[in-house]
Coordinates of C-alpha atoms and ligand atoms in Angstrom, one line a residue:
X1 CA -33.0 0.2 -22.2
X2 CA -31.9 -3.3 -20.4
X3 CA -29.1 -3.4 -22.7
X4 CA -28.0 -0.1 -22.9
X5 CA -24.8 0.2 -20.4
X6 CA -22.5 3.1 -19.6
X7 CA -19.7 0.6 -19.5
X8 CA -19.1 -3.2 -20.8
X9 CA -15.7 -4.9 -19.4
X10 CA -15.1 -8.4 -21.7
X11 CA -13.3 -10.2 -19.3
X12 CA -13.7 -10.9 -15.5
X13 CA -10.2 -11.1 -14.3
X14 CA -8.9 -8.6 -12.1
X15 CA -8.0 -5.9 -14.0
X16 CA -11.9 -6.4 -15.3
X17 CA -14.1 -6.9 -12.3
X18 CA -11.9 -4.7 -10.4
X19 CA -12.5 -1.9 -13.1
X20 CA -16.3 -3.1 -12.9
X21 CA -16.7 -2.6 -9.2
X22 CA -15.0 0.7 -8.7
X23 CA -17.3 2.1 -11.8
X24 CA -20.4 1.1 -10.3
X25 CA -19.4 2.4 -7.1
X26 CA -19.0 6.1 -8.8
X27 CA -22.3 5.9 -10.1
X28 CA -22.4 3.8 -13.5
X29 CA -24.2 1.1 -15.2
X30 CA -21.7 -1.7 -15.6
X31 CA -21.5 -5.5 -17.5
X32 CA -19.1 -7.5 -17.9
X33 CA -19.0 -10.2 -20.6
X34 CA -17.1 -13.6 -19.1
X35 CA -16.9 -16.4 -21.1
X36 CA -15.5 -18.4 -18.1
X37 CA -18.4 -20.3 -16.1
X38 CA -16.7 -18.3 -13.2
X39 CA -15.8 -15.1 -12.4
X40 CA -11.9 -13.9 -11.2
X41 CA -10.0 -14.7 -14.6
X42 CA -6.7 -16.5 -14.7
X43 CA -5.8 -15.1 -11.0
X44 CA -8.6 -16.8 -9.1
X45 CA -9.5 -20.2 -11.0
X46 CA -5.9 -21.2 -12.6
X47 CA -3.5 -18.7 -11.5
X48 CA -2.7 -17.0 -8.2
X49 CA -4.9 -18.3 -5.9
X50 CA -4.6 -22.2 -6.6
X51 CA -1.1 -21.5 -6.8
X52 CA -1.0 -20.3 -3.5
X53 CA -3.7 -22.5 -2.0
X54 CA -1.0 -25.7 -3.3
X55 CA 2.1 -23.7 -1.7
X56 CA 0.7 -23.2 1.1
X57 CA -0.9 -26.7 1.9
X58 CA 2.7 -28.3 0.6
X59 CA 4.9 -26.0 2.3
X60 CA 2.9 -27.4 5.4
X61 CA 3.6 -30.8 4.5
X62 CA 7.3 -30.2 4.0
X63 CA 7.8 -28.6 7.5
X64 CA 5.4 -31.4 9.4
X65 CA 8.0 -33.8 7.5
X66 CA 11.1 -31.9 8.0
X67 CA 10.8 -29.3 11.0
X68 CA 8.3 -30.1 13.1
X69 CA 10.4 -32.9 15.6
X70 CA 12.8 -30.4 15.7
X71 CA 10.2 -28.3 17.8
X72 CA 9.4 -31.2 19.8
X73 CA 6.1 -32.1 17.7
X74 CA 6.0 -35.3 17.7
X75 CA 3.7 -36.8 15.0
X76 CA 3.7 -40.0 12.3
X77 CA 5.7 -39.0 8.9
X78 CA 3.1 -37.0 7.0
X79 CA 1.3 -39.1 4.2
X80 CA -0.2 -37.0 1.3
X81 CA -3.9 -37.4 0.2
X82 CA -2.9 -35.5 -2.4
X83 CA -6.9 -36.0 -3.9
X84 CA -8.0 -33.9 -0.6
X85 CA -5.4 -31.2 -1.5
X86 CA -6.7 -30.7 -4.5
X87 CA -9.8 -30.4 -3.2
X88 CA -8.6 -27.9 -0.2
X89 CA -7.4 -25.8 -3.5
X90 CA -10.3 -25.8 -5.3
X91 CA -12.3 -24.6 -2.5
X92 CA -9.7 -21.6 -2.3
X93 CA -11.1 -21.1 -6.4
X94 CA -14.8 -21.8 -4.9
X95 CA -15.0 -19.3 -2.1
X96 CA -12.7 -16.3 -4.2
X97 CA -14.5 -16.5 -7.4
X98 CA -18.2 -17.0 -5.6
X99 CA -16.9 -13.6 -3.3
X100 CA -16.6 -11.7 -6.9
X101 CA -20.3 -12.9 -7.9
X102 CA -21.4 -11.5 -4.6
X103 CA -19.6 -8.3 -4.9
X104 CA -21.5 -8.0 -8.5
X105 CA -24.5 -8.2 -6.9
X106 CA -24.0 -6.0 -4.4
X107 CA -23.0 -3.1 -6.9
X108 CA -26.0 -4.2 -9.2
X109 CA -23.3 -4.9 -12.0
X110 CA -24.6 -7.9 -14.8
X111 CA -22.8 -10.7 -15.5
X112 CA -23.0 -11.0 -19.1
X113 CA -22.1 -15.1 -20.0
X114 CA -20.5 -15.9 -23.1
X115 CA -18.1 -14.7 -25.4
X116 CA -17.7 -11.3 -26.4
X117 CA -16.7 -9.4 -29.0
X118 CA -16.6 -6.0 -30.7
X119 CA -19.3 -5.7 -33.7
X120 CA -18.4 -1.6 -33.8
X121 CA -17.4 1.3 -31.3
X122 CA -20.1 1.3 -28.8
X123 CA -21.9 -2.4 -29.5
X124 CA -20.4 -5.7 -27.8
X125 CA -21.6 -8.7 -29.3
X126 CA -22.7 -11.8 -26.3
X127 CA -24.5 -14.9 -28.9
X128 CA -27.7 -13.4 -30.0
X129 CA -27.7 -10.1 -27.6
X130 CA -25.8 -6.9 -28.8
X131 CA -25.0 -4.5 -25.5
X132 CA -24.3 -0.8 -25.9
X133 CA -21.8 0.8 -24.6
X134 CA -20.7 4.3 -23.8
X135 CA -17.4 2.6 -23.1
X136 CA -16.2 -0.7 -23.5
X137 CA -12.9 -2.4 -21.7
X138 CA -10.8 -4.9 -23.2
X139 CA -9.7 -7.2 -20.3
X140 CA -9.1 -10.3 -21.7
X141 CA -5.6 -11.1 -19.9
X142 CA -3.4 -13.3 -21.3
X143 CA -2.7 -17.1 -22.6
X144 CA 0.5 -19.6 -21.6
X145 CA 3.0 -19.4 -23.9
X146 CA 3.1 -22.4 -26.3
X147 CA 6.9 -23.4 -27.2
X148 CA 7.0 -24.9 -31.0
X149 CA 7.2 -28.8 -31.6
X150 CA 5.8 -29.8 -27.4
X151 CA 2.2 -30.1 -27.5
X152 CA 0.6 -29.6 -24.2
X153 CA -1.2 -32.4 -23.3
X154 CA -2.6 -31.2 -19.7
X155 CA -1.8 -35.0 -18.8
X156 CA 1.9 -35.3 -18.9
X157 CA 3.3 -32.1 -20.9
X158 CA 1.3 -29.9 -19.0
X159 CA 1.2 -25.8 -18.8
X160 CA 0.7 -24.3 -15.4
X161 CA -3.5 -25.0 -15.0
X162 CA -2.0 -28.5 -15.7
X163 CA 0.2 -28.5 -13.1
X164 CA -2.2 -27.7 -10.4
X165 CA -4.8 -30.5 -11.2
X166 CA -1.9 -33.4 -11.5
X167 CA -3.4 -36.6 -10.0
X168 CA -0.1 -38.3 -8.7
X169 CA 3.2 -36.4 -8.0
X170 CA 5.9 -37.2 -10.5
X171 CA 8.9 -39.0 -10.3
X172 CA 10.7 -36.4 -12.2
X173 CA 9.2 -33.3 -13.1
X174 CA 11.2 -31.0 -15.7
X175 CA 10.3 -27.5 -15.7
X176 CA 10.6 -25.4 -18.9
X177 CA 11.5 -21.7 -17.7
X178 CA 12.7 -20.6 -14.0
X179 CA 10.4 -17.6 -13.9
X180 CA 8.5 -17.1 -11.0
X181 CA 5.6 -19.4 -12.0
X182 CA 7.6 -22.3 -13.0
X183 CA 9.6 -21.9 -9.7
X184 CA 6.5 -21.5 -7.7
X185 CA 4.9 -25.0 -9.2
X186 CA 8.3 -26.6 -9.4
X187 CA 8.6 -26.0 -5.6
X188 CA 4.8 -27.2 -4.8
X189 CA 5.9 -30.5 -6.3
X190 CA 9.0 -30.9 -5.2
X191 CA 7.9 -30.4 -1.5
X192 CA 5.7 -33.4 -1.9
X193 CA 8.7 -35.8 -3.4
X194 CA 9.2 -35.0 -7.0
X195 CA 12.8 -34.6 -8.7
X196 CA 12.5 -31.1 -10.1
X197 CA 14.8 -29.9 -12.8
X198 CA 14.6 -26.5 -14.1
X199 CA 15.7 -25.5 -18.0
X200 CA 16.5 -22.1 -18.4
X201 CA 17.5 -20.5 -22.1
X202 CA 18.9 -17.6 -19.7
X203 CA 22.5 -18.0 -18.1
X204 CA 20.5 -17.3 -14.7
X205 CA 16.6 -18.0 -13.1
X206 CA 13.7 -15.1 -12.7
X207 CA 15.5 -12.8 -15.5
X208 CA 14.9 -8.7 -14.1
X209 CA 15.0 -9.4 -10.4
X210 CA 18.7 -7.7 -8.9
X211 CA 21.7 -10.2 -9.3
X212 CA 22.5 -11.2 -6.0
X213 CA 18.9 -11.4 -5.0
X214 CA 18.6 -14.5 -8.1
X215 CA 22.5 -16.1 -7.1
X216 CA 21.3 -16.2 -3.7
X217 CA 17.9 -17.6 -4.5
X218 CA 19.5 -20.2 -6.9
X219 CA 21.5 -21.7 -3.9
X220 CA 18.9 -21.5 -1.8
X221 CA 16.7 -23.8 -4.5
X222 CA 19.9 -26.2 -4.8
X223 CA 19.9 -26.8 -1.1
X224 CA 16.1 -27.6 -1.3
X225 CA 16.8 -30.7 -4.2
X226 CA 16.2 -28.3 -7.4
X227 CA 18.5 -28.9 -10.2
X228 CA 19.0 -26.1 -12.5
X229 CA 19.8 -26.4 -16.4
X230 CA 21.1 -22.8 -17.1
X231 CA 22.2 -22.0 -20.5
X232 CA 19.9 -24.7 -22.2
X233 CA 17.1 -24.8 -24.5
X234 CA 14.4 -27.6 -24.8
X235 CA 14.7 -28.6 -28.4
X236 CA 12.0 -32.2 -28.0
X237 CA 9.9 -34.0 -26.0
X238 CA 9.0 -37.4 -26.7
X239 CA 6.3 -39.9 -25.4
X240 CA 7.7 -43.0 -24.4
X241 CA 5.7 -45.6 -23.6
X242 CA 6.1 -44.6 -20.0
X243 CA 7.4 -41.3 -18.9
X244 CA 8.8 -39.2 -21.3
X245 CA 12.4 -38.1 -23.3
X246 CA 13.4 -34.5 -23.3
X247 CA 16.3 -33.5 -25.5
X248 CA 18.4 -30.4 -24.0
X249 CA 20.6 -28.1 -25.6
X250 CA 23.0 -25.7 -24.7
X251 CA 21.7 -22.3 -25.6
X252 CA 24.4 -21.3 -27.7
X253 CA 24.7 -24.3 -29.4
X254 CA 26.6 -27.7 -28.6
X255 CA 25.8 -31.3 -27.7
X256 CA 22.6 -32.4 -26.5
X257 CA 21.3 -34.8 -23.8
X258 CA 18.2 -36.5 -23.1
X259 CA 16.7 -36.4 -20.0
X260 CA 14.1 -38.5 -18.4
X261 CA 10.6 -37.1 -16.9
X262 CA 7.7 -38.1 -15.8
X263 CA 5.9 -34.6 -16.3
X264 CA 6.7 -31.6 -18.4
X265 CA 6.0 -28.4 -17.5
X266 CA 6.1 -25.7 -20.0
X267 CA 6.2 -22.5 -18.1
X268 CA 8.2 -19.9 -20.5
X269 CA 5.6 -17.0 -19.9
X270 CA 2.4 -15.9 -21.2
X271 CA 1.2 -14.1 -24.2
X272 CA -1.4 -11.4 -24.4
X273 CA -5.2 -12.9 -25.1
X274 CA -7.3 -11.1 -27.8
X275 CA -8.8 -14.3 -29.7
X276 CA -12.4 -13.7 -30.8
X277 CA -13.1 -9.6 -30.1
X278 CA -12.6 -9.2 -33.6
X279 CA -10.2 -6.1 -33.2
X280 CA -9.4 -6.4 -37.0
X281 CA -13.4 -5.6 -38.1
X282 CA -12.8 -2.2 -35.7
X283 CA -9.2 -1.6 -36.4
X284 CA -7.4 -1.9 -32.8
X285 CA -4.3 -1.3 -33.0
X286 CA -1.6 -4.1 -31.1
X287 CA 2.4 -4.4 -31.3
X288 CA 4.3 -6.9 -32.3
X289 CA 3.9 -8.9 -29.3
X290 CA 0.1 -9.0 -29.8
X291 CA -0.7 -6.7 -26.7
X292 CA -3.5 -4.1 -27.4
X293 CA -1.2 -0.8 -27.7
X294 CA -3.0 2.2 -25.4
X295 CA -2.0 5.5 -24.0
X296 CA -1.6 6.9 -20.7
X297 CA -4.8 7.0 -19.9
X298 CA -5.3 3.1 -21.2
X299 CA -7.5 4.3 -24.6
X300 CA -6.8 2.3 -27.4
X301 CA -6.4 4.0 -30.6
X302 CA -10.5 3.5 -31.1
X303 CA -12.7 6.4 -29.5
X304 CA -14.6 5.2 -26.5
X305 CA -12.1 1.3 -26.6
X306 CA -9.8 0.8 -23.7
X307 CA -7.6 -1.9 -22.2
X308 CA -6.3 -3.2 -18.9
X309 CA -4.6 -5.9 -17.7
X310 CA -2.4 -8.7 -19.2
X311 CA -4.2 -8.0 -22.6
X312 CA -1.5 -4.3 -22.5
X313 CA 2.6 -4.1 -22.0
X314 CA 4.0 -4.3 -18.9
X315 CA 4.6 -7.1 -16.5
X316 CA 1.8 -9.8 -16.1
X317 CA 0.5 -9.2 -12.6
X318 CA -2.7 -9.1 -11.2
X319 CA -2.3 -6.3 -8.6
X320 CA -0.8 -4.4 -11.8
X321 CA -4.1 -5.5 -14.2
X322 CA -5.8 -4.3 -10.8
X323 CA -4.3 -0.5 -10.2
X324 CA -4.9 -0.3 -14.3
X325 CA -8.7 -1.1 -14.1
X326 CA -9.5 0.9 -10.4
X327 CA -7.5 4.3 -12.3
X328 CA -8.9 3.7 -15.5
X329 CA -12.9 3.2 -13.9
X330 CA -12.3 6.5 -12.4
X331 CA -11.4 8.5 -15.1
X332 CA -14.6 7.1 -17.1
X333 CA -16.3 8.4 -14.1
X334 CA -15.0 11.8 -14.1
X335 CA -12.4 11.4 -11.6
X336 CA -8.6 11.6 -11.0
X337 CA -7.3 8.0 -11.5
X338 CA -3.3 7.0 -12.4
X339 CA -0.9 3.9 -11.9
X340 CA 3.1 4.7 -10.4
X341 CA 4.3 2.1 -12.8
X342 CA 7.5 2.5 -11.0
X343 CA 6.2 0.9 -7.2
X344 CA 4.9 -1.9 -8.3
X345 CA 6.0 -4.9 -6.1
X346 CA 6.7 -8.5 -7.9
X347 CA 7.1 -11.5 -5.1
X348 CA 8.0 -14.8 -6.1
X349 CA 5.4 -17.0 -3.4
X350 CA 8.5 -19.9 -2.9
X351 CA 9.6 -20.7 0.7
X352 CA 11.9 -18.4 1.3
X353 CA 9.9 -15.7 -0.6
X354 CA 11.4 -13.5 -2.8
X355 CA 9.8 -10.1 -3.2
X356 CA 11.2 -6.9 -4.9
X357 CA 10.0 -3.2 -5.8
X358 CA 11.3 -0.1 -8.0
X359 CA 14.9 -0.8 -9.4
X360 CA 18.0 -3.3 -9.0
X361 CA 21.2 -2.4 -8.8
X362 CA 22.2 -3.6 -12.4
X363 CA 19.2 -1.2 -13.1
X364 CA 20.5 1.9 -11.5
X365 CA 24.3 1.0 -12.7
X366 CA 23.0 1.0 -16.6
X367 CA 21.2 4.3 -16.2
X368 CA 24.2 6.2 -14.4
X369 CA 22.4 6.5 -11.0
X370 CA 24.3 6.8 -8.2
X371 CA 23.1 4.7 -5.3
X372 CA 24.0 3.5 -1.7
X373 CA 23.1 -0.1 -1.0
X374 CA 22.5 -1.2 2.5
X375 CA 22.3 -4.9 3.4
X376 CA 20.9 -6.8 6.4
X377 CA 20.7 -10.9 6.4
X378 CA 18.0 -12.8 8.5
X379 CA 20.7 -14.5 10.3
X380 CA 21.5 -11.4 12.0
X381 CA 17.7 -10.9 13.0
X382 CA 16.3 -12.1 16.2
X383 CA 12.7 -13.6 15.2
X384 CA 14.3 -15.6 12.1
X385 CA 16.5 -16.9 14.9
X386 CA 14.5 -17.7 16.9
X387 CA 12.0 -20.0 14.3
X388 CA 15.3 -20.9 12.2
X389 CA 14.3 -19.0 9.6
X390 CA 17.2 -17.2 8.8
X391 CA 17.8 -17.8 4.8
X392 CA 17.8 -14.5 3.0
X393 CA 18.2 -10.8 3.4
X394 CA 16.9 -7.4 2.9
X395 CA 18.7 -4.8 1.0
X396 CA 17.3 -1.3 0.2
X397 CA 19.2 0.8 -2.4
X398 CA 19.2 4.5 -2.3
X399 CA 20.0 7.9 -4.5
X400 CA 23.7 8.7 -3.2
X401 CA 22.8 12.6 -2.9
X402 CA 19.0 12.6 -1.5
X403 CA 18.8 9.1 0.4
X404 CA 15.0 8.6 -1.8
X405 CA 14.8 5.0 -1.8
X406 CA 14.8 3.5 -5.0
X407 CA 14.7 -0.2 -4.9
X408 CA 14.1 -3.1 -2.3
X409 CA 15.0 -6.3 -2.7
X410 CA 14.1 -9.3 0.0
X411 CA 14.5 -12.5 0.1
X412 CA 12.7 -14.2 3.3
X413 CA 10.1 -15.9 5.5
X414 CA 7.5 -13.4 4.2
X415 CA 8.7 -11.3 2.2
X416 CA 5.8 -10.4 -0.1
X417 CA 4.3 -9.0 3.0
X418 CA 7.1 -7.2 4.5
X419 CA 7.7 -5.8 0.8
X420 CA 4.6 -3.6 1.2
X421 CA 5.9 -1.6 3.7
X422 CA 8.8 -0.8 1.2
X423 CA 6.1 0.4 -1.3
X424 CA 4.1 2.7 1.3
X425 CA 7.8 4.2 1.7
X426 CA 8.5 4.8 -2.1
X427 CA 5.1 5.7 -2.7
X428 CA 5.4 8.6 0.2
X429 CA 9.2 9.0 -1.9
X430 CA 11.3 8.4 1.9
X431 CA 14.7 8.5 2.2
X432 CA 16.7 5.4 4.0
X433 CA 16.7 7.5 7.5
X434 CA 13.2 7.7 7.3
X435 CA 12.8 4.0 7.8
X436 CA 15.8 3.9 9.9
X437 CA 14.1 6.4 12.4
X438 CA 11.1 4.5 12.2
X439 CA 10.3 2.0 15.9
X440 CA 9.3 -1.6 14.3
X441 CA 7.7 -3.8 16.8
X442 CA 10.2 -6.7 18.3
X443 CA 10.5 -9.8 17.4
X444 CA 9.7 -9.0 13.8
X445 CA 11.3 -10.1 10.6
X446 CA 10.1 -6.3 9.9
X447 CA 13.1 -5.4 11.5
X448 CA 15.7 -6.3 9.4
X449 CA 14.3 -3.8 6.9
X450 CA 15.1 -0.6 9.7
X451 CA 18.9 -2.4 10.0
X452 CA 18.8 -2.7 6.0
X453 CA 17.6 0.7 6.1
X454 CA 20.6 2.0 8.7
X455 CA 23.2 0.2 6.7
X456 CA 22.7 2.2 3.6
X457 CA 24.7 5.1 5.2
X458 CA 25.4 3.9 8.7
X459 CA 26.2 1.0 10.6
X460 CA 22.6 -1.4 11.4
X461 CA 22.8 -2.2 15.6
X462 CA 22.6 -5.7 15.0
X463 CA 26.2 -6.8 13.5
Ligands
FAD501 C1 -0.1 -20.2 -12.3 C2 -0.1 -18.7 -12.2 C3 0.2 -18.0 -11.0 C4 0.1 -16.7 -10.9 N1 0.4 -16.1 -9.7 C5 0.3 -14.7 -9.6 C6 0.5 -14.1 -8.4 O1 0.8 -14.8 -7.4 N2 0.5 -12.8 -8.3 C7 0.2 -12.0 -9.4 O2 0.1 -10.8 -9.2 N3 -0.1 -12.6 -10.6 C8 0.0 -13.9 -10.7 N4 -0.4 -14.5 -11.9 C9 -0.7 -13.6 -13.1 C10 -2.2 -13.2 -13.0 O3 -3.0 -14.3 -12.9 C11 -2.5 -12.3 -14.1 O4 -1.6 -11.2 -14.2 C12 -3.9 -11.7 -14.0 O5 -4.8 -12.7 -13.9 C13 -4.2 -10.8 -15.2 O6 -5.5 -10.3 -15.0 P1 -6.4 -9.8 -16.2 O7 -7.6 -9.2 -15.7 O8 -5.6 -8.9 -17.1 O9 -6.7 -11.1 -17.1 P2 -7.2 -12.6 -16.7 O10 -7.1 -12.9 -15.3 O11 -6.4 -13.4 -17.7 O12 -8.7 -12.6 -17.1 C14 -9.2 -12.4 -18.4 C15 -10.6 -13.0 -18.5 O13 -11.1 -12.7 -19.7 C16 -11.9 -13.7 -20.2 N5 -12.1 -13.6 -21.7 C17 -11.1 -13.5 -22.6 N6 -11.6 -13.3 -23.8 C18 -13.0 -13.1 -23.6 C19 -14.0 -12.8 -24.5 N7 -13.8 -12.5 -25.8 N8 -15.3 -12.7 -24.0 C20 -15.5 -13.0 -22.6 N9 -14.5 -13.3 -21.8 C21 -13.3 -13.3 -22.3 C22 -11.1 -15.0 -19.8 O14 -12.0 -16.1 -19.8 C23 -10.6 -14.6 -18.4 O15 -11.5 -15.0 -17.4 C24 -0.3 -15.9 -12.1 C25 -0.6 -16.5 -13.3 C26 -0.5 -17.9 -13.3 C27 -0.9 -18.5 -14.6

């Protein structure tokens, strides 16, 4: 039957196409429903990838600006077209989400257009056509979170997809939330001349990452032309008849102030998505929070429902959506298939990056875990010497009696690459020496994870 399936996914974002792709691989008949006119979800059209696409192209405006005379490159002062970067970034969407079309292709997986939802165990409604499904996947992801009284306008109060299709940069932009994504966008606009101010309910930015990863980071922002509002709550914003009026409060109550911006951009989080599968009619169970609840093995309490992705509890990653969808497609198939919730990496994309994995020390302090920390800073290292990169550090904590490396914390010139080789190490469960005995290559900013690594019981060579 052309409509009969052994699995439907509803929803194309990672945690669904990759869960797609690794099912037909082990041998079964796969559709995913995507209401989207492309494929790749949140990630690929308004989430990581035209983040990074903008960070990258700005960061390379800021350094042609700022560092390139320094290196004896002499050029005119950079002028932004900021039309053709736009463009460059929605060629970034173009060529990812067109890759994922070819890759359903290639595993003979149908795209199923329109939106889905769940008519009983076993049928997915698309308009007029009802699939069957052996199994179906809930991977619907996740929504921005809406703060009560600001209306998001996309023009000038604007969530995070607004903030990557502005057509001028903003005098001031204010930023609602210093989590990684209003960080990320706060520091794309600010690198091509915006004012950015950053409101934060919390007494401190990107709440969970290790404390003297964020106090570092925060002074790092500062020196880059960030202001930070700590404390505060956004209780109004107002249209004017240009620019708008933002009233701030202090969090725990006190006098407000108005501040002027040109652009708002609400970026307090992101709430799971389930609008429209009509989980009531089947009786899926969710929490309080909205997120579809599942067990281990990601089953909802429905026979033959599961979920992946944003659309469960845990944090709101893709690679995390991904590792959820790759296990759970191999269990449907028969096969061994698990996530280590406990190695899995978060990196803020900012210039320095900021990249962590496993705990923090506040972490391993509250659960009465005895650890040794071991600290190396870039200014100590040759190759951020050497291209004045030197901002950050790497610090690796480990259990006081076995050495098992528990955490790693980095900030730095690409540190959500050299993070990885922290989770191959905790993955494999090494100890500090492990990595201390371990011959990096040289110049590499690589390095200062060995010397973080020998300072956690030793003495690193390099200070
Ligand atoms: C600005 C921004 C930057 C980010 N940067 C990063 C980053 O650098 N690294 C990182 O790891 N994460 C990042 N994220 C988070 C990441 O995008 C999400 O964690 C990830 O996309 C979640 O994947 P998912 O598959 O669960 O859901 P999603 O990617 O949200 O995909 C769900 C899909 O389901 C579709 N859908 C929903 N309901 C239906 C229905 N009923 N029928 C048919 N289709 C439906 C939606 O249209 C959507 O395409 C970022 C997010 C944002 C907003």
């Amino acid at each position: 039957m052309a409509d009969a399936f052994d699995l439907v996914v509803i929803g194309a974002g990672p945690g669904g196409y990759e869960c797609a792709i690794k099912a037909a691989q082990l041998g079964l008949k796969v559709a995913v429903v995507e209401k989207r006119d492309r494929l790749g979800g949140t990630c690929l059209n308004v989430g990581c990838i035209p983040s990074k696409a903008m960070l990258h192209a700005s960061e390379l405006f800021h350094e042609a600006g700022e560092s390139f005379e320094g290196m004896g490159i002499e050029v005119p002062k950079p002028k932004l077209n900021l039309r053709q970067m736009l463009a460059f970034k929605d060629e970034a969407i173009d060529g990812n989400t067109k890759g994922i079309e070819f890759l359903f292709k290639k595993n003979k997986i149908e795209w199923v257009k329109g939106e889905g939802s769940i008519a009983a165990p076993g049928k997915v409604k698309v308009g007029g056509r009802t699939l069957e499904a052996k199994n179906i996947v809930i991977a619907t992801g996740s929504d921005v979170a809406r703060l009560p009284g600001v209306e998001i306008d996309e023009k000038t109060v604007v969530s995070s997809t607004g903030a990557l299709e502005l057509d001028k940069v903003p005098g001031k932009l204010l930023v609602i939330g210093g989590g990684v994504i209003g960080l990320e966008l706060g520091s794309v606009w600010g690198r091509l001349g915006a004012e950015v101010t950053v409101v934060e309910y919390l007494d401190n930015i990107l709440p969970g990452m290790d404390g003297e990863v964020v106090k570092n980071f925060t002074r790092i922002l500062k020196k880059q032309g960030f202001s930070f509002k700590l404390g505060a709550k956004v209780t109004k914003v107002e249209k004017q008849k240009s620019g708008l009026k933002v009233t701030v409060e202090p969090a725990k109550g006190g006098d407000a102030e108005v501040l002027d911006a040109d652009v708002v951009l609400v970026s307090i989080g992101r709430v799971a998505y389930t609008g429209g599968l009509g989980l009531d009619k089947v009786g899926v169970k969710t929490d309080k929070r909205g997120r579809i609840e599942v067990d281990a093995s990601f089953k909802t309490n429905v026979d033959g429902i599961y979920a992946v992705g944003d659309v469960i509890a845990g944090p709101m990653l893709a690679h995390k959506a991904m590792e959820e969808g790759v296990a759970l497609a191999e269990q449907l198939a028969g096969h061994y298939g698990a996530v280590n919730y406990d190695v899995i990496p978060g990196v803020v994309y900012t210039s320095p990056e900021v990249a962590s994995v496993g705990r923090t020390e506040e972490q391993l302090k509250e659960a009465g875990i005895e650890y040794n920390a071991g600290k190396f800073p870039f200014t100590a290292n040759g190759r951020a010497k050497a291209n004045k990169t030197t901002d950050g550090f790497v610090k690796i904590l480990a259990d006081k009696k076995t050495d098992r490396i528990l955490g790693v914390h980095i900030i730095g010139v690409g540190a959500g690459e050299l993070i990885a080789q922290a989770v191959v190490a905790m993955e494999f469960s090494s100890s500090s020496e492990d990595i201390a005995r371990m011959c990096i290559a040289h110049p590499t900013m690589s390095e200062a994870v060995k010397e973080a690594a020998l300072s956690v019981t030793g003495l690193p060579i390099h200070m």
